[in-house]
Short mmCIF file of N, CA and C in Angstrom, two decimals:
data_model
loop_
_atom_site.label_atom_id
_atom_site.label_comp_id
_atom_site.label_asym_id
_atom_site.label_seq_id
_atom_site.Cartn_x
_atom_site.Cartn_y
_atom_site.Cartn_z
N ASP A 1180 -237.17 79.28 107.23
CA ASP A 1180 -237.31 78.86 108.61
C ASP A 1180 -236.21 79.42 109.52
N PHE A 1181 -235.25 80.14 108.95
CA PHE A 1181 -234.17 80.74 109.75
C PHE A 1181 -234.74 81.75 110.75
N LYS A 1182 -234.27 81.65 112.01
CA LYS A 1182 -234.65 82.59 113.06
C LYS A 1182 -233.37 83.24 113.59
N PRO A 1183 -233.33 84.57 113.64
CA PRO A 1183 -232.14 85.24 114.18
C PRO A 1183 -231.89 84.91 115.65
N SER A 1184 -232.95 84.56 116.39
CA SER A 1184 -232.82 84.16 117.79
C SER A 1184 -233.97 83.23 118.13
N ARG A 1185 -233.89 82.61 119.29
CA ARG A 1185 -234.96 81.69 119.71
C ARG A 1185 -236.30 82.38 119.88
N SER A 1186 -236.26 83.64 120.28
CA SER A 1186 -237.50 84.36 120.57
C SER A 1186 -238.07 85.09 119.35
N SER A 1187 -237.35 85.08 118.25
CA SER A 1187 -237.85 85.79 117.06
C SER A 1187 -238.53 84.82 116.10
N TRP A 1188 -239.23 85.39 115.12
CA TRP A 1188 -239.92 84.60 114.12
C TRP A 1188 -239.07 84.48 112.87
N SER A 1189 -239.33 83.43 112.12
CA SER A 1189 -238.71 83.26 110.81
C SER A 1189 -239.54 84.03 109.78
N VAL A 1190 -239.03 84.15 108.56
CA VAL A 1190 -239.77 84.79 107.48
C VAL A 1190 -241.10 84.06 107.25
N GLY A 1191 -241.06 82.73 107.28
CA GLY A 1191 -242.28 81.95 107.11
C GLY A 1191 -243.30 82.21 108.20
N GLU A 1192 -242.84 82.33 109.44
CA GLU A 1192 -243.75 82.61 110.54
C GLU A 1192 -244.34 84.02 110.42
N VAL A 1193 -243.52 84.97 110.02
CA VAL A 1193 -244.02 86.33 109.81
C VAL A 1193 -245.11 86.32 108.74
N ALA A 1194 -244.85 85.64 107.62
CA ALA A 1194 -245.82 85.57 106.53
C ALA A 1194 -247.11 84.88 107.00
N HIS A 1195 -246.98 83.81 107.77
CA HIS A 1195 -248.16 83.11 108.28
C HIS A 1195 -248.97 84.03 109.20
N HIS A 1196 -248.28 84.75 110.07
CA HIS A 1196 -248.94 85.69 110.98
C HIS A 1196 -249.68 86.79 110.19
N VAL A 1197 -249.05 87.31 109.15
CA VAL A 1197 -249.68 88.35 108.33
C VAL A 1197 -250.98 87.79 107.72
N GLY A 1198 -250.92 86.57 107.21
CA GLY A 1198 -252.11 85.95 106.64
C GLY A 1198 -253.19 85.69 107.67
N LEU A 1199 -252.80 85.19 108.84
CA LEU A 1199 -253.77 84.94 109.91
C LEU A 1199 -254.46 86.24 110.33
N THR A 1200 -253.67 87.31 110.42
CA THR A 1200 -254.21 88.60 110.85
C THR A 1200 -255.18 89.15 109.81
N GLU A 1201 -254.78 89.12 108.54
CA GLU A 1201 -255.67 89.61 107.48
C GLU A 1201 -256.95 88.79 107.46
N ASP A 1202 -256.83 87.49 107.58
CA ASP A 1202 -258.01 86.62 107.60
C ASP A 1202 -258.93 86.98 108.75
N PHE A 1203 -258.37 87.18 109.94
CA PHE A 1203 -259.18 87.55 111.11
C PHE A 1203 -259.87 88.89 110.87
N LEU A 1204 -259.12 89.88 110.40
CA LEU A 1204 -259.69 91.21 110.22
C LEU A 1204 -260.77 91.23 109.15
N ILE A 1205 -260.55 90.55 108.03
CA ILE A 1205 -261.54 90.60 106.96
C ILE A 1205 -262.78 89.76 107.32
N ARG A 1206 -262.58 88.67 108.07
CA ARG A 1206 -263.76 87.91 108.53
C ARG A 1206 -264.57 88.75 109.51
N SER A 1207 -263.88 89.48 110.40
CA SER A 1207 -264.59 90.36 111.34
C SER A 1207 -265.35 91.44 110.59
N ALA A 1208 -264.72 92.03 109.57
CA ALA A 1208 -265.38 93.05 108.76
C ALA A 1208 -266.60 92.44 108.05
N GLY A 1209 -266.45 91.24 107.51
CA GLY A 1209 -267.56 90.56 106.85
C GLY A 1209 -268.72 90.30 107.78
N GLU A 1210 -268.42 89.92 109.03
CA GLU A 1210 -269.47 89.68 110.02
C GLU A 1210 -270.23 90.97 110.32
N ILE A 1211 -269.51 92.07 110.43
CA ILE A 1211 -270.14 93.36 110.70
C ILE A 1211 -271.04 93.74 109.52
N LEU A 1212 -270.52 93.60 108.32
CA LEU A 1212 -271.28 93.95 107.12
C LEU A 1212 -272.54 93.10 106.98
N SER A 1213 -272.42 91.80 107.22
CA SER A 1213 -273.59 90.93 107.06
C SER A 1213 -274.61 91.14 108.18
N SER A 1214 -274.18 91.54 109.36
CA SER A 1214 -275.13 91.78 110.45
C SER A 1214 -275.96 93.04 110.20
N ALA A 1215 -275.46 93.93 109.35
CA ALA A 1215 -276.18 95.17 109.08
C ALA A 1215 -277.22 95.01 107.98
N GLY A 1216 -277.11 93.97 107.19
CA GLY A 1216 -278.01 93.83 106.05
C GLY A 1216 -277.74 94.92 105.03
N GLU A 1217 -278.77 95.50 104.48
CA GLU A 1217 -278.60 96.51 103.43
C GLU A 1217 -278.54 97.94 103.97
N GLY A 1218 -278.84 98.13 105.21
CA GLY A 1218 -278.84 99.50 105.72
C GLY A 1218 -278.45 99.55 107.17
N GLY A 1219 -278.38 100.75 107.70
CA GLY A 1219 -278.10 100.94 109.10
C GLY A 1219 -276.63 100.99 109.44
N ARG A 1220 -276.38 101.45 110.63
CA ARG A 1220 -275.02 101.56 111.14
C ARG A 1220 -274.83 100.44 112.16
N VAL A 1221 -273.66 99.82 112.14
CA VAL A 1221 -273.38 98.71 113.06
C VAL A 1221 -272.01 98.95 113.70
N THR A 1222 -271.94 98.77 115.00
CA THR A 1222 -270.67 98.80 115.72
C THR A 1222 -270.58 97.52 116.53
N LYS A 1223 -269.53 96.77 116.30
CA LYS A 1223 -269.30 95.52 117.03
C LYS A 1223 -268.18 95.77 118.05
N LYS A 1224 -268.46 95.45 119.29
CA LYS A 1224 -267.43 95.58 120.32
C LYS A 1224 -266.61 94.30 120.37
N VAL A 1225 -265.32 94.45 120.30
CA VAL A 1225 -264.40 93.32 120.38
C VAL A 1225 -263.62 93.51 121.68
N SER A 1226 -263.81 92.59 122.61
CA SER A 1226 -263.19 92.73 123.93
C SER A 1226 -261.72 92.30 123.90
N LEU A 1227 -261.02 92.65 124.94
CA LEU A 1227 -259.63 92.23 125.09
C LEU A 1227 -259.54 90.71 125.21
N ASP A 1228 -260.61 90.07 125.70
CA ASP A 1228 -260.63 88.60 125.76
C ASP A 1228 -260.73 87.99 124.36
N GLN A 1229 -261.48 88.63 123.46
CA GLN A 1229 -261.64 88.12 122.10
C GLN A 1229 -260.39 88.33 121.26
N LEU A 1230 -259.70 89.42 121.47
CA LEU A 1230 -258.48 89.73 120.72
C LEU A 1230 -257.44 90.25 121.71
N PRO A 1231 -256.82 89.32 122.47
CA PRO A 1231 -255.91 89.72 123.54
C PRO A 1231 -254.51 90.05 123.02
N LEU A 1232 -254.35 91.25 122.52
CA LEU A 1232 -253.04 91.68 122.08
C LEU A 1232 -252.64 92.88 122.91
N GLY A 1233 -251.41 93.30 122.78
CA GLY A 1233 -250.98 94.47 123.54
C GLY A 1233 -249.49 94.65 123.48
N PRO A 1234 -249.01 95.72 124.13
CA PRO A 1234 -247.57 95.95 124.18
C PRO A 1234 -246.88 94.81 124.91
N GLN A 1235 -245.77 94.36 124.37
CA GLN A 1235 -245.09 93.20 124.94
C GLN A 1235 -244.54 93.48 126.34
N PHE A 1236 -244.19 94.73 126.62
CA PHE A 1236 -243.59 95.06 127.91
C PHE A 1236 -244.62 95.17 129.05
N VAL A 1237 -245.92 95.09 128.73
CA VAL A 1237 -246.95 95.16 129.76
C VAL A 1237 -247.57 93.78 129.92
N PRO A 1238 -247.39 93.14 131.09
CA PRO A 1238 -248.00 91.82 131.30
C PRO A 1238 -249.51 91.89 131.10
N HIS A 1239 -250.07 90.83 130.52
CA HIS A 1239 -251.50 90.80 130.20
C HIS A 1239 -252.34 91.04 131.45
N SER A 1240 -251.94 90.48 132.58
CA SER A 1240 -252.70 90.65 133.82
C SER A 1240 -252.73 92.12 134.25
N VAL A 1241 -251.64 92.84 134.02
CA VAL A 1241 -251.58 94.26 134.36
C VAL A 1241 -252.41 95.08 133.37
N LEU A 1242 -252.34 94.70 132.11
CA LEU A 1242 -253.06 95.42 131.06
C LEU A 1242 -254.57 95.42 131.32
N ARG A 1243 -255.07 94.37 131.96
CA ARG A 1243 -256.52 94.26 132.22
C ARG A 1243 -256.99 95.16 133.37
N LEU A 1244 -256.06 95.66 134.17
CA LEU A 1244 -256.45 96.50 135.30
C LEU A 1244 -257.10 97.79 134.79
N PRO A 1245 -258.24 98.17 135.36
CA PRO A 1245 -258.96 99.34 134.85
C PRO A 1245 -258.12 100.62 134.81
N PHE A 1246 -257.26 100.84 135.81
CA PHE A 1246 -256.46 102.07 135.82
C PHE A 1246 -255.33 102.04 134.80
N VAL A 1247 -255.07 100.88 134.19
CA VAL A 1247 -254.11 100.78 133.08
C VAL A 1247 -254.84 100.78 131.75
N LEU A 1248 -255.85 99.91 131.63
CA LEU A 1248 -256.58 99.78 130.37
C LEU A 1248 -257.40 101.03 130.04
N GLY A 1249 -257.97 101.66 131.06
CA GLY A 1249 -258.81 102.85 130.84
C GLY A 1249 -258.10 103.96 130.07
N PRO A 1250 -256.94 104.41 130.56
CA PRO A 1250 -256.23 105.48 129.83
C PRO A 1250 -255.78 105.06 128.43
N ILE A 1251 -255.39 103.79 128.27
CA ILE A 1251 -254.97 103.32 126.95
C ILE A 1251 -256.18 103.32 126.00
N THR A 1252 -257.33 102.87 126.50
CA THR A 1252 -258.54 102.86 125.69
C THR A 1252 -258.92 104.28 125.28
N LEU A 1253 -258.86 105.20 126.23
CA LEU A 1253 -259.17 106.60 125.92
C LEU A 1253 -258.21 107.15 124.88
N MET A 1254 -256.93 106.86 125.02
CA MET A 1254 -255.94 107.34 124.07
C MET A 1254 -256.21 106.77 122.67
N SER A 1255 -256.57 105.49 122.60
CA SER A 1255 -256.83 104.88 121.29
C SER A 1255 -258.06 105.50 120.62
N ARG A 1256 -258.98 106.01 121.42
CA ARG A 1256 -260.19 106.64 120.86
C ARG A 1256 -259.92 108.03 120.29
N VAL A 1257 -258.94 108.73 120.85
CA VAL A 1257 -258.70 110.11 120.40
C VAL A 1257 -257.51 110.23 119.45
N THR A 1258 -256.77 109.15 119.28
CA THR A 1258 -255.62 109.19 118.37
C THR A 1258 -256.13 109.11 116.93
N PRO A 1259 -255.75 110.08 116.09
CA PRO A 1259 -256.20 110.04 114.69
C PRO A 1259 -255.73 108.77 113.98
N ARG A 1260 -256.51 108.36 113.00
CA ARG A 1260 -256.24 107.12 112.26
C ARG A 1260 -254.84 107.12 111.65
N PHE A 1261 -254.42 108.25 111.04
CA PHE A 1261 -253.11 108.26 110.40
C PHE A 1261 -251.99 108.06 111.42
N VAL A 1262 -252.17 108.54 112.65
CA VAL A 1262 -251.16 108.34 113.69
C VAL A 1262 -251.15 106.87 114.10
N GLN A 1263 -252.33 106.27 114.25
CA GLN A 1263 -252.41 104.84 114.56
C GLN A 1263 -251.72 104.02 113.48
N SER A 1264 -251.92 104.40 112.22
CA SER A 1264 -251.29 103.68 111.11
C SER A 1264 -249.78 103.77 111.17
N VAL A 1265 -249.26 104.96 111.46
CA VAL A 1265 -247.81 105.14 111.56
C VAL A 1265 -247.24 104.31 112.71
N ILE A 1266 -247.93 104.33 113.84
CA ILE A 1266 -247.47 103.55 115.00
C ILE A 1266 -247.46 102.06 114.68
N LEU A 1267 -248.51 101.58 114.02
CA LEU A 1267 -248.59 100.16 113.69
C LEU A 1267 -247.56 99.77 112.64
N ALA A 1268 -247.35 100.62 111.65
CA ALA A 1268 -246.44 100.30 110.54
C ALA A 1268 -244.98 100.30 110.97
N ASN A 1269 -244.67 101.04 112.01
CA ASN A 1269 -243.28 101.14 112.48
C ASN A 1269 -243.16 100.49 113.84
N PRO A 1270 -242.35 99.47 113.93
CA PRO A 1270 -242.28 98.70 115.18
C PRO A 1270 -241.54 99.43 116.31
N LEU A 1271 -242.05 100.61 116.67
CA LEU A 1271 -241.46 101.36 117.77
C LEU A 1271 -241.73 100.66 119.10
N ILE A 1272 -242.93 100.08 119.18
CA ILE A 1272 -243.33 99.35 120.38
C ILE A 1272 -243.52 97.90 119.98
N LYS A 1273 -242.78 97.01 120.63
CA LYS A 1273 -242.90 95.58 120.35
C LYS A 1273 -244.26 95.11 120.90
N ALA A 1274 -244.99 94.41 120.05
CA ALA A 1274 -246.34 93.98 120.41
C ALA A 1274 -246.39 92.49 120.71
N ARG A 1275 -247.36 92.13 121.53
CA ARG A 1275 -247.66 90.73 121.81
C ARG A 1275 -248.90 90.41 120.99
N THR A 1276 -248.81 89.41 120.15
CA THR A 1276 -249.94 89.07 119.30
C THR A 1276 -250.95 88.22 120.06
N ALA A 1277 -252.15 88.23 119.57
CA ALA A 1277 -253.21 87.39 120.15
C ALA A 1277 -252.92 85.93 119.84
N PRO A 1278 -253.27 85.02 120.74
CA PRO A 1278 -252.98 83.60 120.51
C PRO A 1278 -253.50 83.06 119.18
N GLN A 1279 -254.69 83.50 118.72
CA GLN A 1279 -255.23 82.99 117.47
C GLN A 1279 -254.48 83.53 116.26
N LEU A 1280 -253.57 84.49 116.48
CA LEU A 1280 -252.78 85.05 115.38
C LEU A 1280 -251.31 84.64 115.46
N GLU A 1281 -251.01 83.73 116.38
CA GLU A 1281 -249.64 83.19 116.50
C GLU A 1281 -249.36 82.30 115.31
N PRO A 1282 -248.22 82.49 114.67
CA PRO A 1282 -247.92 81.68 113.48
C PRO A 1282 -247.44 80.28 113.84
N ARG A 1283 -247.58 79.41 112.87
CA ARG A 1283 -247.06 78.04 112.98
C ARG A 1283 -245.69 78.03 112.30
N ALA A 1284 -244.77 77.30 112.85
CA ALA A 1284 -243.42 77.22 112.29
C ALA A 1284 -243.34 76.15 111.21
N GLU A 1285 -242.41 76.36 110.31
CA GLU A 1285 -242.01 75.38 109.31
C GLU A 1285 -243.15 74.89 108.41
N ILE A 1286 -243.99 75.81 107.99
CA ILE A 1286 -245.03 75.48 106.99
C ILE A 1286 -244.31 75.43 105.64
N PRO A 1287 -244.53 74.39 104.85
CA PRO A 1287 -243.89 74.34 103.53
C PRO A 1287 -244.25 75.57 102.69
N ARG A 1288 -243.29 76.05 101.94
CA ARG A 1288 -243.44 77.28 101.17
C ARG A 1288 -244.69 77.27 100.28
N ARG A 1289 -244.90 76.19 99.55
CA ARG A 1289 -246.06 76.11 98.64
C ARG A 1289 -247.37 76.24 99.42
N GLU A 1290 -247.45 75.55 100.56
CA GLU A 1290 -248.65 75.61 101.40
C GLU A 1290 -248.87 77.03 101.93
N LEU A 1291 -247.80 77.66 102.38
CA LEU A 1291 -247.89 79.02 102.92
C LEU A 1291 -248.33 80.01 101.84
N LEU A 1292 -247.73 79.92 100.65
CA LEU A 1292 -248.11 80.81 99.56
C LEU A 1292 -249.57 80.58 99.13
N GLY A 1293 -250.02 79.34 99.15
CA GLY A 1293 -251.42 79.04 98.85
C GLY A 1293 -252.36 79.65 99.87
N PHE A 1294 -251.98 79.55 101.15
CA PHE A 1294 -252.78 80.15 102.23
C PHE A 1294 -252.88 81.66 102.04
N LEU A 1295 -251.75 82.30 101.78
CA LEU A 1295 -251.74 83.75 101.59
C LEU A 1295 -252.59 84.16 100.39
N ALA A 1296 -252.52 83.40 99.32
CA ALA A 1296 -253.32 83.71 98.12
C ALA A 1296 -254.82 83.57 98.43
N ARG A 1297 -255.20 82.51 99.17
CA ARG A 1297 -256.62 82.33 99.52
C ARG A 1297 -257.13 83.48 100.40
N VAL A 1298 -256.31 83.88 101.36
CA VAL A 1298 -256.70 84.98 102.25
C VAL A 1298 -256.89 86.26 101.45
N ARG A 1299 -255.95 86.56 100.55
CA ARG A 1299 -256.06 87.79 99.76
C ARG A 1299 -257.28 87.75 98.84
N ARG A 1300 -257.57 86.58 98.24
CA ARG A 1300 -258.77 86.46 97.40
C ARG A 1300 -260.03 86.72 98.23
N SER A 1301 -260.06 86.20 99.45
CA SER A 1301 -261.19 86.42 100.35
C SER A 1301 -261.34 87.90 100.67
N THR A 1302 -260.23 88.56 100.94
CA THR A 1302 -260.26 89.99 101.24
C THR A 1302 -260.82 90.76 100.05
N LEU A 1303 -260.27 90.50 98.88
CA LEU A 1303 -260.72 91.21 97.68
C LEU A 1303 -262.18 90.92 97.37
N SER A 1304 -262.60 89.70 97.55
CA SER A 1304 -263.99 89.32 97.31
C SER A 1304 -264.93 90.04 98.28
N THR A 1305 -264.56 90.08 99.55
CA THR A 1305 -265.37 90.76 100.56
C THR A 1305 -265.51 92.24 100.22
N LEU A 1306 -264.40 92.86 99.86
CA LEU A 1306 -264.43 94.30 99.56
C LEU A 1306 -265.14 94.59 98.24
N GLU A 1307 -264.96 93.73 97.26
CA GLU A 1307 -265.63 93.91 95.97
C GLU A 1307 -267.15 93.88 96.14
N ALA A 1308 -267.63 93.02 97.01
CA ALA A 1308 -269.07 92.86 97.21
C ALA A 1308 -269.72 94.10 97.84
N VAL A 1309 -268.92 94.95 98.47
CA VAL A 1309 -269.48 96.12 99.16
C VAL A 1309 -268.92 97.43 98.62
N LYS A 1310 -268.38 97.40 97.42
CA LYS A 1310 -267.69 98.59 96.88
C LYS A 1310 -268.61 99.79 96.71
N ASP A 1311 -269.90 99.58 96.61
CA ASP A 1311 -270.83 100.69 96.40
C ASP A 1311 -271.48 101.17 97.70
N ARG A 1312 -271.03 100.64 98.84
CA ARG A 1312 -271.61 101.02 100.13
C ARG A 1312 -270.68 101.99 100.86
N ASP A 1313 -271.26 102.77 101.75
CA ASP A 1313 -270.47 103.67 102.60
C ASP A 1313 -269.97 102.85 103.78
N LEU A 1314 -268.73 102.45 103.72
CA LEU A 1314 -268.17 101.54 104.72
C LEU A 1314 -267.82 102.24 106.04
N SER A 1315 -268.02 103.54 106.10
CA SER A 1315 -267.78 104.26 107.36
C SER A 1315 -268.90 103.98 108.37
N GLN A 1316 -269.98 103.37 107.92
CA GLN A 1316 -271.12 103.08 108.79
C GLN A 1316 -270.97 101.76 109.55
N PHE A 1317 -269.91 101.02 109.27
CA PHE A 1317 -269.71 99.70 109.85
C PHE A 1317 -268.40 99.70 110.63
N CYS A 1318 -268.50 99.53 111.94
CA CYS A 1318 -267.32 99.72 112.80
C CYS A 1318 -267.13 98.56 113.77
N TRP A 1319 -265.91 98.46 114.25
CA TRP A 1319 -265.63 97.60 115.39
C TRP A 1319 -264.81 98.42 116.38
N ARG A 1320 -264.98 98.10 117.67
CA ARG A 1320 -264.31 98.85 118.71
C ARG A 1320 -263.54 97.86 119.59
N HIS A 1321 -262.25 98.13 119.74
CA HIS A 1321 -261.39 97.29 120.57
C HIS A 1321 -260.72 98.21 121.59
N PRO A 1322 -260.52 97.75 122.83
CA PRO A 1322 -259.93 98.62 123.84
C PRO A 1322 -258.56 99.20 123.47
N LEU A 1323 -257.75 98.45 122.71
CA LEU A 1323 -256.42 98.94 122.36
C LEU A 1323 -256.32 99.46 120.93
N MET A 1324 -257.10 98.89 120.03
CA MET A 1324 -257.04 99.29 118.63
C MET A 1324 -258.01 100.43 118.32
N GLY A 1325 -258.85 100.76 119.26
CA GLY A 1325 -259.79 101.85 119.08
C GLY A 1325 -260.97 101.46 118.22
N SER A 1326 -261.68 102.47 117.76
CA SER A 1326 -262.84 102.25 116.91
C SER A 1326 -262.40 102.40 115.46
N GLN A 1327 -262.72 101.40 114.66
CA GLN A 1327 -262.31 101.39 113.25
C GLN A 1327 -263.52 101.08 112.38
N ASP A 1328 -263.73 101.92 111.37
CA ASP A 1328 -264.71 101.53 110.37
C ASP A 1328 -264.01 100.60 109.39
N ILE A 1329 -264.73 100.11 108.38
CA ILE A 1329 -264.14 99.13 107.46
C ILE A 1329 -262.95 99.75 106.71
N TYR A 1330 -263.03 101.04 106.39
CA TYR A 1330 -261.88 101.70 105.76
C TYR A 1330 -260.66 101.64 106.69
N GLY A 1331 -260.92 101.85 107.97
CA GLY A 1331 -259.84 101.79 108.96
C GLY A 1331 -259.27 100.39 109.10
N VAL A 1332 -260.14 99.38 109.00
CA VAL A 1332 -259.68 98.00 109.07
C VAL A 1332 -258.73 97.70 107.91
N VAL A 1333 -259.09 98.15 106.71
CA VAL A 1333 -258.22 97.95 105.54
C VAL A 1333 -256.90 98.69 105.74
N ASP A 1334 -256.97 99.89 106.30
CA ASP A 1334 -255.76 100.66 106.58
C ASP A 1334 -254.90 99.94 107.62
N LEU A 1335 -255.53 99.35 108.63
CA LEU A 1335 -254.79 98.57 109.63
C LEU A 1335 -254.07 97.39 108.99
N MET A 1336 -254.75 96.71 108.06
CA MET A 1336 -254.12 95.58 107.38
C MET A 1336 -252.87 96.04 106.62
N ALA A 1337 -252.99 97.18 105.94
CA ALA A 1337 -251.84 97.70 105.17
C ALA A 1337 -250.70 98.09 106.10
N SER A 1338 -251.01 98.76 107.20
CA SER A 1338 -249.98 99.16 108.16
C SER A 1338 -249.33 97.94 108.80
N HIS A 1339 -250.14 96.94 109.11
CA HIS A 1339 -249.63 95.71 109.69
C HIS A 1339 -248.68 95.02 108.71
N ASP A 1340 -249.07 94.98 107.42
CA ASP A 1340 -248.20 94.41 106.39
C ASP A 1340 -246.86 95.16 106.33
N GLN A 1341 -246.91 96.49 106.40
CA GLN A 1341 -245.69 97.29 106.35
C GLN A 1341 -244.78 96.98 107.54
N ARG A 1342 -245.38 96.87 108.70
CA ARG A 1342 -244.60 96.55 109.91
C ARG A 1342 -243.83 95.25 109.72
N HIS A 1343 -244.53 94.24 109.21
CA HIS A 1343 -243.91 92.94 109.08
C HIS A 1343 -243.01 92.84 107.85
N GLU A 1344 -243.22 93.69 106.87
CA GLU A 1344 -242.28 93.77 105.75
C GLU A 1344 -240.92 94.26 106.27
N ARG A 1345 -240.96 95.21 107.18
CA ARG A 1345 -239.72 95.69 107.81
C ARG A 1345 -239.07 94.58 108.63
N GLN A 1346 -239.89 93.80 109.31
CA GLN A 1346 -239.37 92.69 110.11
C GLN A 1346 -238.70 91.65 109.21
N ILE A 1347 -239.31 91.33 108.09
CA ILE A 1347 -238.72 90.37 107.14
C ILE A 1347 -237.41 90.92 106.60
N ASP A 1348 -237.36 92.21 106.33
CA ASP A 1348 -236.13 92.83 105.85
C ASP A 1348 -235.01 92.68 106.88
N ARG A 1349 -235.33 92.90 108.16
CA ARG A 1349 -234.31 92.74 109.22
C ARG A 1349 -233.83 91.29 109.30
N ILE A 1350 -234.75 90.34 109.15
CA ILE A 1350 -234.37 88.92 109.22
C ILE A 1350 -233.43 88.58 108.07
N THR A 1351 -233.80 89.00 106.86
CA THR A 1351 -232.99 88.62 105.68
C THR A 1351 -231.65 89.35 105.63
N ARG A 1352 -231.51 90.45 106.36
CA ARG A 1352 -230.22 91.15 106.42
C ARG A 1352 -229.33 90.63 107.56
N HIS A 1353 -229.85 89.72 108.36
CA HIS A 1353 -229.08 89.18 109.47
C HIS A 1353 -227.82 88.49 108.92
N PRO A 1354 -226.69 88.66 109.57
CA PRO A 1354 -225.43 88.07 109.06
C PRO A 1354 -225.48 86.55 108.90
N ARG A 1355 -226.26 85.87 109.71
CA ARG A 1355 -226.33 84.40 109.61
C ARG A 1355 -227.45 83.92 108.69
N PHE A 1356 -228.19 84.85 108.08
CA PHE A 1356 -229.27 84.42 107.18
C PHE A 1356 -228.68 83.63 106.03
N PRO A 1357 -229.24 82.46 105.73
CA PRO A 1357 -228.68 81.61 104.67
C PRO A 1357 -228.69 82.31 103.31
N LYS A 1358 -227.59 82.29 102.65
CA LYS A 1358 -227.49 82.87 101.31
C LYS A 1358 -227.79 81.76 100.31
N SER A 1359 -228.63 82.07 99.32
CA SER A 1359 -228.98 81.03 98.34
C SER A 1359 -228.27 81.25 97.02
#
């Protein structure tokens, strides 16, 4: 529960956020997969209202302006996946998370670890059920995250985990971090 500052997250909050994000992404992927049935291509549009995240230095009201959001949306569409992964994995730009992905503070360790285990089992179960399908046919499109097929969603989860692994490392190296 240690926080280096009032505005930063604790290790527990980071872990909770990672679980919430993976749960959201894999549920979204599952919805896309189930809406397609056994065949066909499906693209689900996810609006900025449904997943309101963005760079922390840009106020949400400004981000919604067409002359701001338009160029960012265009850039996210033409940026290669590996570049998006590198940007997400490395916290070069501080991000504002969506409200539904905001972590809860002071969750007991056992409860948090149980939550993370359930989310990972759900992820693995969802992916195992579709292992023989071409997952490039199932996509979601977000104004800031761009268009991602299911492979891209899994890559986003991994990059997101890496980003927050670095954040946890910074927290635990803080001089005031409790030594056990």
